[in-house]
Amino acid sequence: MKPEDSPQQRAKPNRQRPAVAVSTSVMMPGGGAEGGRTEHATELQNEPEALDLFECVLSRENMAMAWQQVKANRGAAGVDGMTIDEFPQFAREHWEEIREELRAGRFRPQAVRRVLIPKASGGERPLGIATVLDRVIQQAIAQVLSPIFEPEFSESSHGFRPGRSAHDAIRSVEQGYKEGYREAVDCDLKSFFDTVSHDYLVYRLGCKVKDKRLLALIGKFLRAGVQLPDGKLEPTPEGVPQGSPLSPLLANILLDELDKELEQRGHRFARYADDFIILMRSRKAAERVMKSITRFVEERLKLVVNVEKSRCAKLIHCNFLGFFLSRGKVKWAEKSLLAFKARIREITKRSWGVSMKHRLKELRMYMIGWINYYGISHSYREVLDLDRWIRRRVRLCYWKMWGRPRKRRRMLLKLGIDPEEVHLASRSRKGYWRMSTNSIVQRALTNAWLESQGVSSLRTRWIAIHYPDQAATGGSVRK
């Protein structure tokens, strides 16, 4: 069979076909176990060379777990247009053939669809959307490789690792400040995911993985190319696509050598994916480390340090993962706050022609996600100010939606406003923003009523993060 005739390229999704429910055994007719670690996890960790890793990847249990993870993550279609819901039927029809292609080395991944995501700091971040089939296979590979590499990763590495998070990295920096580390090497890797050397990455993999078929397959995914937004295909002689299931693990494998180098030198640091900061006790030491680490990164890891964004500075002047330190306590960075407000304005802008139900759903999802991440900031008073500002934005939306005086009068009466007062607000010619603070409008659209409509409270979630016991008992917080 010619490579271009492979099943994933030959089969076009039938858009008229209804979505098919799928069990964990969709890709393996004989069935497979749900959830948990694969049966080879312990063996992979202790004796990876004694196992046929390629067959571990293709095992029923491992592929079932991979599909469940990809399905849970959802995600958009790749270059073939196939969606998550359309994939099960395709897998039933073609998986056996695809598995044989994988074993014979004939399988060829499809190009990654390039999507440009606006960054809060300006510019765009390139993300790669692989086809569903390629995502499942990559996830299966990651599940096999992770138990091999994970136990030896550094304690100072926090990105894309089980039981670790960005919050752990931030708190380690906070603890370092308390212990007297007041200077920092704030190092930025320029376009890390686009500049990774394939040869060096495969070399790092090969230090532990001796299965040549598996290394060859990973190489094919790295070189699969990208399809640009204009439809043009572009080769990928270097880099790993952001957004693929395998990329985070590959990034950690490559940068683990940096971690080991820093540990060997006795430095205190925190790393989350390609973002890392080295804590120092003096500016002189920080400047010395900046020069030596830049040389190590560029000569040994074949990466590029962004000299314009990298610097030696006092730790309180450094932003790390959207936070900085103020008087030794974690606070969200100004850029993070500005990006939050910009998004809230987009959701609550008067010209967005969507229903209030949809608008409030978007608002609630964004607010909860934002506070769950930035809620570790010691910024209680700012949280109160944001809550008031958000409620004002929502009142503006309601006032704009009600439009004509007759409807405003009807809604105000419905919400309990005295009939003798209604005309003072319903026929006012003041602008929407000014009317959002009108006492009558505020008495109609109370905080409790807005909450009943789905307007979340940042304050409630902030208290739950910082004072879980008080949140459970309904206690108050004074700051």
Short mmCIF file of C-alpha atoms in Angstrom, two decimals:
data_model
loop_
_atom_site.label_atom_id
_atom_site.label_comp_id
_atom_site.label_asym_id
_atom_site.label_seq_id
_atom_site.Cartn_x
_atom_site.Cartn_y
_atom_site.Cartn_z
CA MET A 1 0.00 0.00 0.00
CA LYS A 2 1.27 3.46 -0.83
CA PRO A 3 1.59 5.85 2.11
CA GLU A 4 -0.93 8.25 0.60
CA ASP A 5 -3.49 5.46 0.56
CA SER A 6 -3.40 4.93 4.32
CA PRO A 7 -6.80 4.56 6.02
CA GLN A 8 -6.69 7.89 7.85
CA GLN A 9 -6.07 9.70 4.55
CA ARG A 10 -8.43 7.56 2.49
CA ALA A 11 -11.45 7.73 4.76
CA LYS A 12 -13.31 11.03 4.81
CA PRO A 13 -15.72 11.52 7.71
CA ASN A 14 -19.38 11.07 6.81
CA ARG A 15 -20.95 14.29 8.03
CA GLN A 16 -24.45 12.83 7.73
CA ARG A 17 -23.64 9.95 10.06
CA PRO A 18 -25.02 10.31 13.59
CA ALA A 19 -22.53 10.31 16.45
CA VAL A 20 -21.81 6.82 17.77
CA ALA A 21 -21.35 6.08 21.46
CA VAL A 22 -18.06 4.32 22.14
CA SER A 23 -16.74 2.17 24.92
CA THR A 24 -13.11 1.73 25.91
CA SER A 25 -12.96 -1.23 23.53
CA VAL A 26 -13.78 0.71 20.35
CA MET A 27 -10.26 0.45 18.98
CA MET A 28 -9.75 -3.09 20.20
CA PRO A 29 -12.58 -5.48 19.34
CA GLY A 30 -11.53 -7.80 22.14
CA GLY A 31 -12.20 -5.16 24.80
CA GLY A 32 -9.97 -3.24 27.19
CA ALA A 33 -9.76 -1.98 30.75
CA GLU A 34 -10.99 1.45 31.78
CA GLY A 35 -8.87 4.04 33.59
CA GLY A 36 -5.95 3.51 35.93
CA ARG A 37 -2.34 2.73 35.06
CA THR A 38 -1.47 0.29 32.31
CA GLU A 39 -0.57 -3.25 33.31
CA HIS A 40 3.02 -2.56 32.20
CA ALA A 41 3.51 0.59 34.33
CA THR A 42 5.73 -1.03 36.95
CA GLU A 43 7.76 -2.95 34.38
CA LEU A 44 8.18 0.18 32.25
CA GLN A 45 9.56 2.06 35.22
CA ASN A 46 11.94 -0.65 36.39
CA GLU A 47 13.03 -2.48 33.24
CA PRO A 48 12.07 -0.56 30.08
CA GLU A 49 14.73 -2.30 28.00
CA ALA A 50 13.30 -5.72 28.83
CA LEU A 51 9.96 -4.91 27.19
CA ASP A 52 8.81 -4.40 23.64
CA LEU A 53 7.68 -0.80 24.16
CA PHE A 54 6.09 -0.59 20.73
CA GLU A 55 3.74 -3.45 21.57
CA CYS A 56 3.05 -1.85 24.97
CA VAL A 57 1.86 1.23 23.08
CA LEU A 58 -0.47 -0.85 20.90
CA SER A 59 -1.84 -2.98 23.74
CA ARG A 60 -5.62 -3.04 24.16
CA GLU A 61 -5.52 -1.56 27.64
CA ASN A 62 -3.15 1.25 26.73
CA MET A 63 -5.05 2.24 23.56
CA ALA A 64 -8.34 2.17 25.48
CA MET A 65 -6.94 4.55 28.09
CA ALA A 66 -5.54 6.80 25.36
CA TRP A 67 -8.91 7.03 23.61
CA GLN A 68 -10.70 7.83 26.88
CA GLN A 69 -8.25 10.66 27.57
CA VAL A 70 -8.52 12.14 24.08
CA LYS A 71 -12.31 11.88 24.19
CA ALA A 72 -12.39 13.62 27.58
CA ASN A 73 -10.21 16.44 26.28
CA ARG A 74 -12.50 16.89 23.26
CA GLY A 75 -10.72 19.36 21.00
CA ALA A 76 -11.24 20.45 17.41
CA ALA A 77 -10.81 18.42 14.25
CA GLY A 78 -7.44 18.17 12.51
CA VAL A 79 -6.65 18.57 8.82
CA ASP A 80 -8.89 15.63 7.89
CA GLY A 81 -11.96 17.31 9.39
CA MET A 82 -12.79 14.28 11.54
CA THR A 83 -14.37 15.13 14.90
CA ILE A 84 -14.29 13.27 18.20
CA ASP A 85 -17.84 12.04 17.64
CA GLU A 86 -17.04 10.75 14.15
CA PHE A 87 -13.89 8.91 15.18
CA PRO A 88 -15.42 5.77 16.83
CA GLN A 89 -17.02 4.52 13.60
CA PHE A 90 -13.82 5.21 11.68
CA ALA A 91 -11.83 3.27 14.30
CA ARG A 92 -14.18 0.28 14.11
CA GLU A 93 -13.71 0.11 10.36
CA HIS A 94 -9.99 0.81 10.06
CA TRP A 95 -8.14 0.21 13.34
CA GLU A 96 -6.91 -3.30 12.50
CA GLU A 97 -5.41 -2.04 9.26
CA ILE A 98 -3.86 0.99 10.95
CA ARG A 99 -2.33 -1.19 13.66
CA GLU A 100 -0.68 -3.37 11.01
CA GLU A 101 0.66 -0.25 9.27
CA LEU A 102 2.14 0.88 12.58
CA ARG A 103 3.81 -2.48 13.14
CA ALA A 104 5.16 -2.56 9.59
CA GLY A 105 6.48 1.02 9.81
CA ARG A 106 4.21 2.23 6.98
CA PHE A 107 2.05 4.53 9.10
CA ARG A 108 2.45 8.22 8.37
CA PRO A 109 0.93 10.88 10.63
CA GLN A 110 -0.92 13.71 8.96
CA ALA A 111 0.17 17.34 9.15
CA VAL A 112 -0.84 19.36 12.18
CA ARG A 113 -3.39 22.12 11.63
CA ARG A 114 -1.88 25.44 12.71
CA VAL A 115 -4.09 27.76 14.76
CA LEU A 116 -2.91 31.17 15.97
CA ILE A 117 -4.09 32.14 19.45
CA PRO A 118 -3.80 35.81 20.58
CA LYS A 119 -1.46 36.29 23.55
CA ALA A 120 -2.30 38.65 26.41
CA SER A 121 1.10 40.31 25.98
CA GLY A 122 0.46 40.88 22.27
CA GLY A 123 1.27 38.81 19.22
CA GLU A 124 0.02 35.31 18.56
CA ARG A 125 0.87 31.88 19.93
CA PRO A 126 0.94 29.03 17.37
CA LEU A 127 -0.92 25.90 18.43
CA GLY A 128 -1.04 22.64 16.51
CA ILE A 129 -4.19 20.54 16.21
CA ALA A 130 -3.40 16.97 15.21
CA THR A 131 -6.04 14.63 13.80
CA VAL A 132 -7.99 12.61 16.35
CA LEU A 133 -6.25 9.41 15.26
CA ASP A 134 -2.81 10.96 15.67
CA ARG A 135 -3.80 12.36 19.07
CA VAL A 136 -4.87 8.90 20.26
CA ILE A 137 -1.60 7.32 19.14
CA GLN A 138 0.47 10.13 20.66
CA GLN A 139 -1.44 9.80 23.93
CA ALA A 140 -0.76 6.05 23.91
CA ILE A 141 2.96 6.73 23.43
CA ALA A 142 2.98 9.29 26.26
CA GLN A 143 1.35 6.78 28.61
CA VAL A 144 4.12 4.28 27.95
CA LEU A 145 7.03 6.73 28.13
CA SER A 146 5.85 8.65 31.19
CA PRO A 147 6.49 5.85 33.75
CA ILE A 148 10.00 5.48 32.33
CA PHE A 149 11.04 9.14 32.59
CA GLU A 150 8.75 10.60 35.27
CA PRO A 151 10.45 9.09 38.38
CA GLU A 152 13.77 10.72 37.53
CA PHE A 153 12.45 14.21 36.76
CA SER A 154 13.54 17.02 39.06
CA GLU A 155 11.54 18.02 42.14
CA SER A 156 11.80 21.59 40.83
CA SER A 157 9.99 20.70 37.59
CA HIS A 158 6.23 21.27 37.91
CA GLY A 159 4.77 21.46 34.40
CA PHE A 160 2.56 18.70 32.94
CA ARG A 161 3.38 16.22 35.68
CA PRO A 162 0.96 14.16 37.80
CA GLY A 163 0.22 15.73 41.16
CA ARG A 164 1.99 19.00 40.27
CA SER A 165 0.82 22.36 39.01
CA ALA A 166 1.85 25.92 38.28
CA HIS A 167 0.75 26.80 41.81
CA ASP A 168 3.45 24.48 43.18
CA ALA A 169 6.07 26.31 41.13
CA ILE A 170 4.85 29.70 42.31
CA ARG A 171 4.74 28.67 45.95
CA SER A 172 8.28 27.30 45.73
CA VAL A 173 9.42 30.74 44.54
CA GLU A 174 7.49 32.36 47.40
CA GLN A 175 9.20 30.01 49.88
CA GLY A 176 12.58 30.80 48.36
CA TYR A 177 12.00 34.50 48.96
CA LYS A 178 11.20 33.82 52.61
CA GLU A 179 14.48 31.91 52.91
CA GLY A 180 16.52 34.84 51.68
CA TYR A 181 16.70 34.39 47.91
CA ARG A 182 15.99 37.96 46.81
CA GLU A 183 17.67 38.04 43.39
CA ALA A 184 16.69 36.07 40.32
CA VAL A 185 17.78 34.95 36.88
CA ASP A 186 14.62 35.41 34.83
CA CYS A 187 15.42 33.44 31.67
CA ASP A 188 13.18 33.27 28.61
CA LEU A 189 13.61 30.63 25.91
CA LYS A 190 12.82 32.07 22.50
CA SER A 191 10.06 30.14 20.68
CA PHE A 192 10.97 26.99 22.59
CA PHE A 193 8.41 24.64 21.03
CA ASP A 194 9.34 25.82 17.53
CA THR A 195 13.12 25.48 17.94
CA VAL A 196 13.63 22.09 19.59
CA SER A 197 16.30 20.11 17.77
CA HIS A 198 14.81 16.79 16.59
CA ASP A 199 18.20 15.09 16.54
CA TYR A 200 19.05 16.08 20.10
CA LEU A 201 15.57 15.24 21.37
CA VAL A 202 15.68 11.76 19.83
CA TYR A 203 19.16 11.33 21.31
CA ARG A 204 17.77 12.16 24.76
CA LEU A 205 14.93 9.69 24.23
CA GLY A 206 17.35 7.04 23.07
CA CYS A 207 19.28 7.21 26.34
CA LYS A 208 16.44 5.25 27.93
CA VAL A 209 14.31 4.00 25.04
CA LYS A 210 16.02 1.36 22.90
CA ASP A 211 12.97 0.36 20.86
CA LYS A 212 13.86 1.62 17.38
CA ARG A 213 10.32 1.25 16.04
CA LEU A 214 9.01 3.55 18.76
CA LEU A 215 11.77 6.12 18.22
CA ALA A 216 11.08 6.05 14.48
CA LEU A 217 7.36 6.63 15.04
CA ILE A 218 8.04 9.59 17.34
CA GLY A 219 10.35 11.00 14.68
CA LYS A 220 7.53 10.77 12.13
CA PHE A 221 5.23 12.75 14.39
CA LEU A 222 7.90 15.42 14.85
CA ARG A 223 8.41 15.72 11.08
CA ALA A 224 4.73 15.50 10.07
CA GLY A 225 4.62 19.17 9.07
CA VAL A 226 1.97 21.82 9.62
CA GLN A 227 -0.92 23.12 7.57
CA LEU A 228 -1.01 26.91 7.84
CA PRO A 229 -4.29 28.85 8.13
CA ASP A 230 -4.12 29.61 4.38
CA GLY A 231 -3.95 25.88 3.59
CA LYS A 232 -0.25 25.83 2.70
CA LEU A 233 1.76 22.84 3.96
CA GLU A 234 5.02 23.63 5.71
CA PRO A 235 7.72 21.14 6.76
CA THR A 236 8.87 20.91 10.38
CA PRO A 237 12.64 20.28 10.41
CA GLU A 238 12.67 21.29 14.07
CA GLY A 239 10.27 21.92 16.95
CA VAL A 240 7.38 20.09 18.59
CA PRO A 241 3.80 21.28 18.04
CA GLN A 242 2.16 22.92 21.03
CA GLY A 243 -1.15 21.28 21.79
CA SER A 244 -0.29 17.66 20.98
CA PRO A 245 -0.57 15.02 23.75
CA LEU A 246 3.09 14.04 23.41
CA SER A 247 4.71 17.49 23.34
CA PRO A 248 4.61 18.27 27.09
CA LEU A 249 6.41 15.03 27.93
CA LEU A 250 8.99 15.56 25.19
CA ALA A 251 9.60 19.10 26.49
CA ASN A 252 10.19 17.78 30.01
CA ILE A 253 12.53 15.07 28.72
CA LEU A 254 14.63 17.62 26.86
CA LEU A 255 14.67 20.23 29.64
CA ASP A 256 15.37 17.66 32.33
CA GLU A 257 19.02 17.99 31.38
CA LEU A 258 18.80 21.68 32.27
CA ASP A 259 17.21 20.75 35.61
CA LYS A 260 19.99 18.28 36.37
CA GLU A 261 22.63 20.87 35.50
CA LEU A 262 21.08 23.42 37.86
CA GLU A 263 20.78 20.82 40.60
CA GLN A 264 24.40 19.77 40.16
CA ARG A 265 25.46 23.39 40.60
CA GLY A 266 23.36 23.63 43.78
CA HIS A 267 20.98 26.29 42.48
CA ARG A 268 17.44 26.79 43.69
CA PHE A 269 14.97 27.15 40.83
CA ALA A 270 11.44 26.47 39.62
CA ARG A 271 10.44 25.36 36.13
CA TYR A 272 7.05 24.97 34.50
CA ALA A 273 7.42 23.69 30.92
CA ASP A 274 9.76 26.20 29.21
CA ASP A 275 9.28 28.90 31.87
CA PHE A 276 11.92 28.81 34.57
CA ILE A 277 13.44 31.14 37.15
CA ILE A 278 16.64 30.67 39.15
CA LEU A 279 16.76 32.12 42.67
CA MET A 280 19.98 33.69 43.91
CA ARG A 281 21.16 35.48 47.04
CA SER A 282 23.17 38.21 45.30
CA ARG A 283 23.11 40.18 42.06
CA LYS A 284 26.72 39.29 41.30
CA ALA A 285 25.96 35.58 41.52
CA ALA A 286 22.85 36.04 39.38
CA GLU A 287 24.83 37.75 36.62
CA ARG A 288 27.43 34.98 36.64
CA VAL A 289 24.76 32.27 36.45
CA MET A 290 22.94 34.07 33.64
CA LYS A 291 26.06 33.94 31.44
CA SER A 292 26.88 30.30 32.18
CA ILE A 293 23.30 29.01 31.84
CA THR A 294 22.81 30.90 28.58
CA ARG A 295 25.91 29.19 27.23
CA PHE A 296 24.70 25.79 28.46
CA VAL A 297 21.23 26.19 26.93
CA GLU A 298 22.48 27.30 23.54
CA GLU A 299 25.50 25.02 23.17
CA ARG A 300 24.25 21.87 24.88
CA LEU A 301 20.46 21.93 24.37
CA LYS A 302 20.59 23.69 20.99
CA LEU A 303 17.96 26.21 22.13
CA VAL A 304 17.91 30.00 21.96
CA VAL A 305 17.78 32.35 24.96
CA ASN A 306 15.78 35.50 24.30
CA VAL A 307 18.25 38.13 25.46
CA GLU A 308 15.66 40.89 25.19
CA LYS A 309 13.33 39.23 27.70
CA SER A 310 15.90 37.53 29.93
CA ARG A 311 17.45 39.50 32.79
CA CYS A 312 18.92 39.51 36.26
CA ALA A 313 16.65 41.40 38.65
CA LYS A 314 15.28 41.51 42.15
CA LEU A 315 12.82 38.70 42.63
CA ILE A 316 10.01 41.13 43.49
CA HIS A 317 10.42 42.67 40.02
CA CYS A 318 10.06 39.36 38.17
CA ASN A 319 6.81 37.99 36.77
CA PHE A 320 6.55 34.22 36.79
CA LEU A 321 3.56 32.34 35.34
CA GLY A 322 1.39 35.46 35.65
CA PHE A 323 2.36 36.32 39.24
CA PHE A 324 4.90 38.42 41.15
CA LEU A 325 5.88 38.85 44.80
CA SER A 326 4.80 41.86 46.85
CA ARG A 327 6.22 42.02 50.39
CA GLY A 328 6.95 38.34 50.09
CA LYS A 329 3.40 37.37 49.13
CA VAL A 330 2.12 36.14 45.79
CA LYS A 331 0.06 38.63 43.78
CA TRP A 332 -1.27 38.39 40.26
CA ALA A 333 0.69 40.46 37.75
CA GLU A 334 -0.70 43.65 36.25
CA LYS A 335 -0.72 42.07 32.78
CA SER A 336 -2.84 39.21 34.11
CA LEU A 337 -5.37 41.64 35.54
CA LEU A 338 -5.53 43.70 32.35
CA ALA A 339 -6.08 40.56 30.27
CA PHE A 340 -8.89 39.50 32.64
CA LYS A 341 -10.64 42.85 32.36
CA ALA A 342 -10.27 42.88 28.60
CA ARG A 343 -11.97 39.49 28.35
CA ILE A 344 -14.76 40.53 30.72
CA ARG A 345 -15.39 43.60 28.55
CA GLU A 346 -15.63 41.37 25.48
CA ILE A 347 -18.19 39.12 27.14
CA THR A 348 -20.28 42.03 28.47
CA LYS A 349 -20.00 44.40 25.53
CA ARG A 350 -23.31 45.91 24.51
CA SER A 351 -22.96 45.05 20.81
CA TRP A 352 -22.58 41.29 21.31
CA GLY A 353 -25.85 39.98 19.93
CA VAL A 354 -26.34 36.87 22.05
CA SER A 355 -28.91 35.89 24.65
CA MET A 356 -28.29 36.87 28.27
CA LYS A 357 -28.29 33.18 29.19
CA HIS A 358 -25.41 32.49 26.80
CA ARG A 359 -23.57 35.63 27.89
CA LEU A 360 -23.80 34.72 31.58
CA LYS A 361 -22.69 31.15 30.87
CA GLU A 362 -19.56 32.43 29.11
CA LEU A 363 -18.96 34.89 31.92
CA ARG A 364 -19.33 32.26 34.62
CA MET A 365 -17.00 29.78 32.89
CA TYR A 366 -14.32 32.40 32.36
CA MET A 367 -14.54 33.81 35.88
CA ILE A 368 -14.35 30.39 37.54
CA GLY A 369 -11.38 29.34 35.42
CA TRP A 370 -9.57 32.61 36.08
CA ILE A 371 -10.06 32.68 39.85
CA ASN A 372 -9.18 28.99 40.17
CA TYR A 373 -5.76 29.87 38.76
CA TYR A 374 -5.18 33.41 40.02
CA GLY A 375 -7.07 32.95 43.28
CA ILE A 376 -3.88 32.06 45.16
CA SER A 377 -2.99 35.75 44.91
CA HIS A 378 -3.17 37.62 48.23
CA SER A 379 -5.41 40.29 46.69
CA TYR A 380 -8.63 40.25 48.70
CA ARG A 381 -9.48 43.94 48.29
CA GLU A 382 -8.84 43.74 44.56
CA VAL A 383 -11.19 40.73 44.40
CA LEU A 384 -13.96 42.80 46.03
CA ASP A 385 -13.38 45.62 43.53
CA LEU A 386 -13.52 43.18 40.61
CA ASP A 387 -16.78 41.68 41.87
CA ARG A 388 -18.38 45.13 42.05
CA TRP A 389 -17.09 46.05 38.60
CA ILE A 390 -18.32 42.80 37.03
CA ARG A 391 -21.79 43.20 38.54
CA ARG A 392 -21.90 46.73 37.15
CA ARG A 393 -20.99 45.39 33.70
CA VAL A 394 -23.80 42.83 33.92
CA ARG A 395 -26.35 45.47 35.03
CA LEU A 396 -25.30 47.50 32.00
CA CYS A 397 -26.08 44.49 29.79
CA TYR A 398 -29.53 44.04 31.30
CA TRP A 399 -30.36 47.73 30.95
CA LYS A 400 -29.27 47.66 27.31
CA MET A 401 -31.24 44.45 26.67
CA TRP A 402 -34.45 45.88 28.14
CA GLY A 403 -34.16 48.72 25.63
CA ARG A 404 -37.42 50.66 25.49
CA PRO A 405 -38.96 52.48 28.48
CA ARG A 406 -42.05 50.25 28.47
CA LYS A 407 -40.03 47.07 28.88
CA ARG A 408 -37.79 48.69 31.49
CA ARG A 409 -40.85 49.70 33.46
CA ARG A 410 -42.31 46.20 33.25
CA MET A 411 -39.04 44.55 34.38
CA LEU A 412 -38.47 47.00 37.23
CA LEU A 413 -41.99 46.40 38.52
CA LYS A 414 -41.49 42.65 38.22
CA LEU A 415 -38.32 42.95 40.31
CA GLY A 416 -40.12 44.73 43.12
CA ILE A 417 -39.55 48.44 42.50
CA ASP A 418 -42.27 50.79 43.77
CA PRO A 419 -44.50 51.94 40.85
CA GLU A 420 -44.07 55.55 41.91
CA GLU A 421 -40.29 55.27 41.45
CA VAL A 422 -40.16 53.28 38.25
CA HIS A 423 -40.55 56.26 35.90
CA LEU A 424 -37.48 57.92 37.46
CA ALA A 425 -35.32 55.16 35.94
CA SER A 426 -37.28 53.80 32.99
CA ARG A 427 -37.45 57.17 31.19
CA SER A 428 -33.98 58.37 32.11
CA ARG A 429 -31.80 59.52 29.22
CA LYS A 430 -28.56 58.77 31.01
CA GLY A 431 -26.20 56.33 29.32
CA TYR A 432 -26.09 52.61 30.05
CA TRP A 433 -22.87 52.81 32.07
CA ARG A 434 -24.23 55.59 34.32
CA MET A 435 -27.55 53.81 34.78
CA SER A 436 -25.72 50.64 35.90
CA THR A 437 -25.01 52.48 39.19
CA ASN A 438 -28.45 54.03 39.52
CA SER A 439 -29.89 53.23 42.96
CA ILE A 440 -33.20 52.01 41.53
CA VAL A 441 -31.48 49.71 39.04
CA GLN A 442 -29.25 48.37 41.80
CA ARG A 443 -32.24 47.67 44.06
CA ALA A 444 -33.90 45.81 41.20
CA LEU A 445 -30.82 43.89 40.07
CA THR A 446 -29.49 43.05 43.51
CA ASN A 447 -26.31 41.09 44.11
CA ALA A 448 -28.38 38.11 45.24
CA TRP A 449 -30.58 38.27 42.14
CA LEU A 450 -27.57 38.46 39.84
CA GLU A 451 -26.05 35.46 41.59
CA SER A 452 -29.29 33.54 41.08
CA GLN A 453 -28.96 34.28 37.35
CA GLY A 454 -25.48 32.75 37.28
CA VAL A 455 -23.14 35.68 37.99
CA SER A 456 -20.37 34.03 40.00
CA SER A 457 -18.67 35.64 42.97
CA LEU A 458 -14.89 35.90 42.83
CA ARG A 459 -14.91 36.65 46.55
CA THR A 460 -16.64 33.38 47.44
CA ARG A 461 -14.15 31.33 45.46
CA TRP A 462 -11.18 33.35 46.81
CA ILE A 463 -12.26 32.60 50.38
CA ALA A 464 -12.66 28.91 49.54
CA ILE A 465 -9.07 28.85 48.25
CA HIS A 466 -7.46 30.72 51.15
CA TYR A 467 -9.75 29.79 54.03
CA PRO A 468 -11.47 26.51 53.18
CA ASP A 469 -12.69 25.99 56.75
CA GLN A 470 -14.35 29.42 56.85
CA ALA A 471 -15.84 28.90 53.41
CA ALA A 472 -17.44 25.66 54.58
CA THR A 473 -19.02 27.35 57.62
CA GLY A 474 -19.94 30.60 55.85
CA GLY A 475 -17.46 32.67 57.86
CA SER A 476 -16.36 36.14 56.77
CA VAL A 477 -12.92 37.45 55.96
CA ARG A 478 -11.45 40.74 57.04
CA LYS A 479 -8.53 42.28 55.21
#
